[in-house]
PDB file of C-alpha atoms and ligand atoms in Angstrom:
ATOM      1  CA  UNK S   1       0.001  -0.001   0.005  1.00 84.00           C
ATOM      2  CA  UNK S   2       1.201   3.520  -0.810  1.00 94.00           C
ATOM      3  CA  UNK S   3       2.407   5.702   2.019  1.00 97.00           C
ATOM      4  CA  UNK S   4       0.779   9.115   2.640  1.00 98.00           C
ATOM      5  CA  UNK S   5       3.431  11.042   0.675  1.00 98.00           C
ATOM      6  CA  UNK S   6       3.240   8.601  -2.262  1.00 98.00           C
ATOM      7  CA  UNK S   7      -0.540   9.352  -2.270  1.00 98.00           C
ATOM      8  CA  UNK S   8       0.251  13.096  -2.289  1.00 98.00           C
ATOM      9  CA  UNK S   9       2.605  12.556  -5.271  1.00 98.00           C
ATOM     10  CA  UNK S  10      -0.172  10.686  -7.127  1.00 97.00           C
ATOM     11  CA  UNK S  11      -2.721  13.397  -6.294  1.00 97.00           C
ATOM     12  CA  UNK S  12      -4.830  10.989  -4.231  1.00 98.00           C
ATOM     13  CA  UNK S  13      -4.359  13.265  -1.191  1.00 97.00           C
ATOM     14  CA  UNK S  14      -4.473  17.038  -1.808  1.00 98.00           C
ATOM     15  CA  UNK S  15      -1.460  19.226  -1.058  1.00 98.00           C
ATOM     16  CA  UNK S  16      -0.516  22.848  -1.535  1.00 98.00           C
ATOM     17  CA  UNK S  17       2.348  22.586  -4.007  1.00 98.00           C
ATOM     18  CA  UNK S  18       5.294  24.947  -4.077  1.00 98.00           C
ATOM     19  CA  UNK S  19       7.426  23.377  -6.846  1.00 98.00           C
ATOM     20  CA  UNK S  20       7.622  20.136  -8.737  1.00 98.00           C
ATOM     21  CA  UNK S  21       9.789  18.487 -11.331  1.00 98.00           C
ATOM     22  CA  UNK S  22      10.040  14.923 -12.655  1.00 98.00           C
ATOM     23  CA  UNK S  23      11.916  13.678  -9.560  1.00 98.00           C
ATOM     24  CA  UNK S  24      10.909  15.901  -6.633  1.00 98.00           C
ATOM     25  CA  UNK S  25       7.952  17.647  -5.051  1.00 98.00           C
ATOM     26  CA  UNK S  26       7.778  20.523  -2.536  1.00 99.00           C
ATOM     27  CA  UNK S  27       4.552  21.248  -0.682  1.00 99.00           C
ATOM     28  CA  UNK S  28       3.428  23.078   2.465  1.00 98.00           C
ATOM     29  CA  UNK S  29       3.415  21.162   5.744  1.00 98.00           C
ATOM     30  CA  UNK S  30      -0.144  20.728   7.040  1.00 98.00           C
ATOM     31  CA  UNK S  31       0.977  21.535  10.603  1.00 98.00           C
ATOM     32  CA  UNK S  32       3.539  24.339  10.254  1.00 98.00           C
ATOM     33  CA  UNK S  33       6.098  25.012  13.036  1.00 97.00           C
ATOM     34  CA  UNK S  34       7.362  28.243  11.456  1.00 97.00           C
ATOM     35  CA  UNK S  35       5.940  31.039   9.255  1.00 97.00           C
ATOM     36  CA  UNK S  36       7.304  29.100   6.249  1.00 98.00           C
ATOM     37  CA  UNK S  37       7.274  25.299   6.530  1.00 98.00           C
ATOM     38  CA  UNK S  38       7.649  23.275   3.328  1.00 99.00           C
ATOM     39  CA  UNK S  39       8.359  19.590   2.846  1.00 99.00           C
ATOM     40  CA  UNK S  40      10.600  18.414   0.050  1.00 99.00           C
ATOM     41  CA  UNK S  41      10.328  14.830  -1.076  1.00 99.00           C
ATOM     42  CA  UNK S  42      11.655  12.570  -3.842  1.00 98.00           C
ATOM     43  CA  UNK S  43       8.953  11.031  -5.983  1.00 98.00           C
ATOM     44  CA  UNK S  44      10.601   7.656  -5.659  1.00 98.00           C
ATOM     45  CA  UNK S  45       9.845   6.112  -2.274  1.00 98.00           C
ATOM     46  CA  UNK S  46      12.770   5.823   0.153  1.00 98.00           C
ATOM     47  CA  UNK S  47      12.117   5.334   3.836  1.00 98.00           C
ATOM     48  CA  UNK S  48      14.549   7.903   5.196  1.00 98.00           C
ATOM     49  CA  UNK S  49      17.781   9.841   4.661  1.00 98.00           C
ATOM     50  CA  UNK S  50      19.916   6.793   5.538  1.00 98.00           C
ATOM     51  CA  UNK S  51      18.365   4.578   2.896  1.00 98.00           C
ATOM     52  CA  UNK S  52      18.333   7.165   0.075  1.00 98.00           C
ATOM     53  CA  UNK S  53      21.071   6.951  -2.573  1.00 98.00           C
ATOM     54  CA  UNK S  54      23.549   9.820  -2.153  1.00 98.00           C
ATOM     55  CA  UNK S  55      23.351  10.683  -5.865  1.00 98.00           C
ATOM     56  CA  UNK S  56      19.651  11.358  -5.455  1.00 98.00           C
ATOM     57  CA  UNK S  57      20.329  13.462  -2.334  1.00 98.00           C
ATOM     58  CA  UNK S  58      22.767  15.551  -4.398  1.00 98.00           C
ATOM     59  CA  UNK S  59      20.035  16.149  -7.010  1.00 98.00           C
ATOM     60  CA  UNK S  60      17.636  16.933  -4.197  1.00 98.00           C
ATOM     61  CA  UNK S  61      20.032  19.607  -2.907  1.00 98.00           C
ATOM     62  CA  UNK S  62      19.759  21.413  -6.252  1.00 98.00           C
ATOM     63  CA  UNK S  63      15.965  21.174  -6.113  1.00 98.00           C
ATOM     64  CA  UNK S  64      15.950  22.522  -2.547  1.00 98.00           C
ATOM     65  CA  UNK S  65      17.843  25.602  -3.742  1.00 98.00           C
ATOM     66  CA  UNK S  66      15.210  26.130  -6.466  1.00 98.00           C
ATOM     67  CA  UNK S  67      12.474  25.862  -3.827  1.00 98.00           C
ATOM     68  CA  UNK S  68      14.153  28.624  -1.768  1.00 98.00           C
ATOM     69  CA  UNK S  69      14.254  30.812  -4.913  1.00 98.00           C
ATOM     70  CA  UNK S  70      10.614  30.060  -5.639  1.00 98.00           C
ATOM     71  CA  UNK S  71       9.667  31.091  -2.071  1.00 98.00           C
ATOM     72  CA  UNK S  72      11.978  34.110  -2.342  1.00 98.00           C
ATOM     73  CA  UNK S  73      13.747  33.305   0.915  1.00 97.00           C
ATOM     74  CA  UNK S  74      17.524  33.507   1.523  1.00 96.00           C
ATOM     75  CA  UNK S  75      17.661  32.329   5.114  1.00 98.00           C
ATOM     76  CA  UNK S  76      16.138  28.983   5.996  1.00 98.00           C
ATOM     77  CA  UNK S  77      16.759  25.837   8.028  1.00 98.00           C
ATOM     78  CA  UNK S  78      16.703  22.272   6.672  1.00 98.00           C
ATOM     79  CA  UNK S  79      15.774  19.375   8.917  1.00 98.00           C
ATOM     80  CA  UNK S  80      15.342  15.656   8.301  1.00 98.00           C
ATOM     81  CA  UNK S  81      14.251  13.303  11.052  1.00 98.00           C
ATOM     82  CA  UNK S  82      16.061  10.042  10.334  1.00 98.00           C
ATOM     83  CA  UNK S  83      14.213   7.328  12.270  1.00 98.00           C
ATOM     84  CA  UNK S  84      11.460   7.162  14.860  1.00 98.00           C
ATOM     85  CA  UNK S  85      13.630   8.216  17.816  1.00 97.00           C
ATOM     86  CA  UNK S  86      14.686  11.281  15.862  1.00 98.00           C
ATOM     87  CA  UNK S  87      11.016  12.227  15.465  1.00 97.00           C
ATOM     88  CA  UNK S  88      10.253  10.693  12.069  1.00 98.00           C
ATOM     89  CA  UNK S  89       6.568  10.010  11.705  1.00 98.00           C
ATOM     90  CA  UNK S  90       6.172   9.645   7.942  1.00 98.00           C
ATOM     91  CA  UNK S  91       8.498   7.025   6.517  1.00 98.00           C
ATOM     92  CA  UNK S  92       9.050   8.548   3.074  1.00 98.00           C
ATOM     93  CA  UNK S  93      12.166  10.712   3.018  1.00 98.00           C
ATOM     94  CA  UNK S  94      11.363  14.384   3.493  1.00 98.00           C
ATOM     95  CA  UNK S  95      13.396  17.465   4.223  1.00 98.00           C
ATOM     96  CA  UNK S  96      11.654  20.147   6.237  1.00 98.00           C
ATOM     97  CA  UNK S  97      12.446  23.671   5.036  1.00 98.00           C
ATOM     98  CA  UNK S  98      11.552  26.193   7.705  1.00 98.00           C
ATOM     99  CA  UNK S  99      12.010  29.944   7.641  1.00 98.00           C
ATOM    100  CA  UNK S 100      10.870  33.169   9.214  1.00 97.00           C
ATOM    101  CA  UNK S 101      11.036  35.866   6.555  1.00 94.00           C
ATOM    102  CA  UNK S 102      10.387  38.571   9.197  1.00 93.00           C
ATOM    103  CA  UNK S 103      12.907  37.621  11.872  1.00 94.00           C
ATOM    104  CA  UNK S 104      15.138  35.029  13.400  1.00 95.00           C
ATOM    105  CA  UNK S 105      14.201  31.393  13.897  1.00 96.00           C
ATOM    106  CA  UNK S 106      14.683  30.097  17.409  1.00 93.00           C
ATOM    107  CA  UNK S 107      17.050  27.201  18.074  1.00 93.00           C
ATOM    108  CA  UNK S 108      15.171  24.962  20.507  1.00 91.00           C
ATOM    109  CA  UNK S 109      16.739  22.715  23.094  1.00 93.00           C
ATOM    110  CA  UNK S 110      15.563  19.277  22.015  1.00 91.00           C
ATOM    111  CA  UNK S 111      16.450  17.083  24.981  1.00 89.00           C
TER     112      UNK S 111
HETATM  113  P1  LIG J   1       8.302  13.881  10.414  1.00 62.65           P
HETATM  114  O1  LIG J   1       7.891  13.962  11.859  1.00 62.65           O
HETATM  115  O2  LIG J   1       9.705  14.396  10.172  1.00 62.65           O
HETATM  116  O3  LIG J   1       8.084  12.501   9.830  1.00 62.65           O
HETATM  117  O4  LIG J   1       7.403  14.921   9.658  1.00 62.65           O
HETATM  118  C1  LIG J   1       6.206  14.556   9.045  1.00 62.65           C
HETATM  119  C2  LIG J   1       5.553  15.862   8.639  1.00 62.65           C
HETATM  120  O5  LIG J   1       4.539  15.604   7.705  1.00 62.65           O
HETATM  121  C3  LIG J   1       4.860  16.606   9.827  1.00 62.65           C
HETATM  122  O6  LIG J   1       5.466  17.925   9.963  1.00 62.65           O
HETATM  123  C4  LIG J   1       3.409  16.672   9.418  1.00 62.65           C
HETATM  124  O7  LIG J   1       2.791  17.898   9.801  1.00 62.65           O
HETATM  125  C5  LIG J   1       3.499  16.535   7.910  1.00 62.65           C
HETATM  126  N1  LIG J   1       2.324  15.993   7.239  1.00 62.65           N
HETATM  127  C6  LIG J   1       1.662  14.855   7.535  1.00 62.65           C
HETATM  128  N2  LIG J   1       0.632  14.652   6.723  1.00 62.65           N
HETATM  129  C7  LIG J   1       0.634  15.693   5.839  1.00 62.65           C
HETATM  130  C8  LIG J   1      -0.153  16.065   4.746  1.00 62.65           C
HETATM  131  N3  LIG J   1      -1.223  15.354   4.326  1.00 62.65           N
HETATM  132  N4  LIG J   1       0.137  17.216   4.065  1.00 62.65           N
HETATM  133  C9  LIG J   1       1.175  17.978   4.476  1.00 62.65           C
HETATM  134  N5  LIG J   1       2.013  17.686   5.498  1.00 62.65           N
HETATM  135  C10 LIG J   1       1.742  16.517   6.180  1.00 62.65           C
END
């Protein structure tokens, strides 16, 4: 069965898209933790950062830069939760892009 992000890619679950190409999709997080909170995912299903081929991650880095341009933001933070104990809830690789265009993002103490 498809995971929730595979369903978003197929259009079976709606999303607010930011940018898309043949390999990647960027869309707004449904539960934002910052004024800008976008998720960037590969269209091919990989469980997490660790199990994603590095060549694809390199291509994803280029796409992420395009997303920042599309959003017209220069300062942003990238996060990926790699595994359940790191906070991963959706097991389809995603990079969180968070930003505050009007100020500074806080740096929370996590443990
Ligand atoms: P993580 O905890 O790193 O696995 O992050 C999963 C993220 O996916 C969370 O920030 C959720 O708010 C987000 N999310 C879950 N379902 C959806 C959805 N249907 N559309 C957009 N974002 C979602």
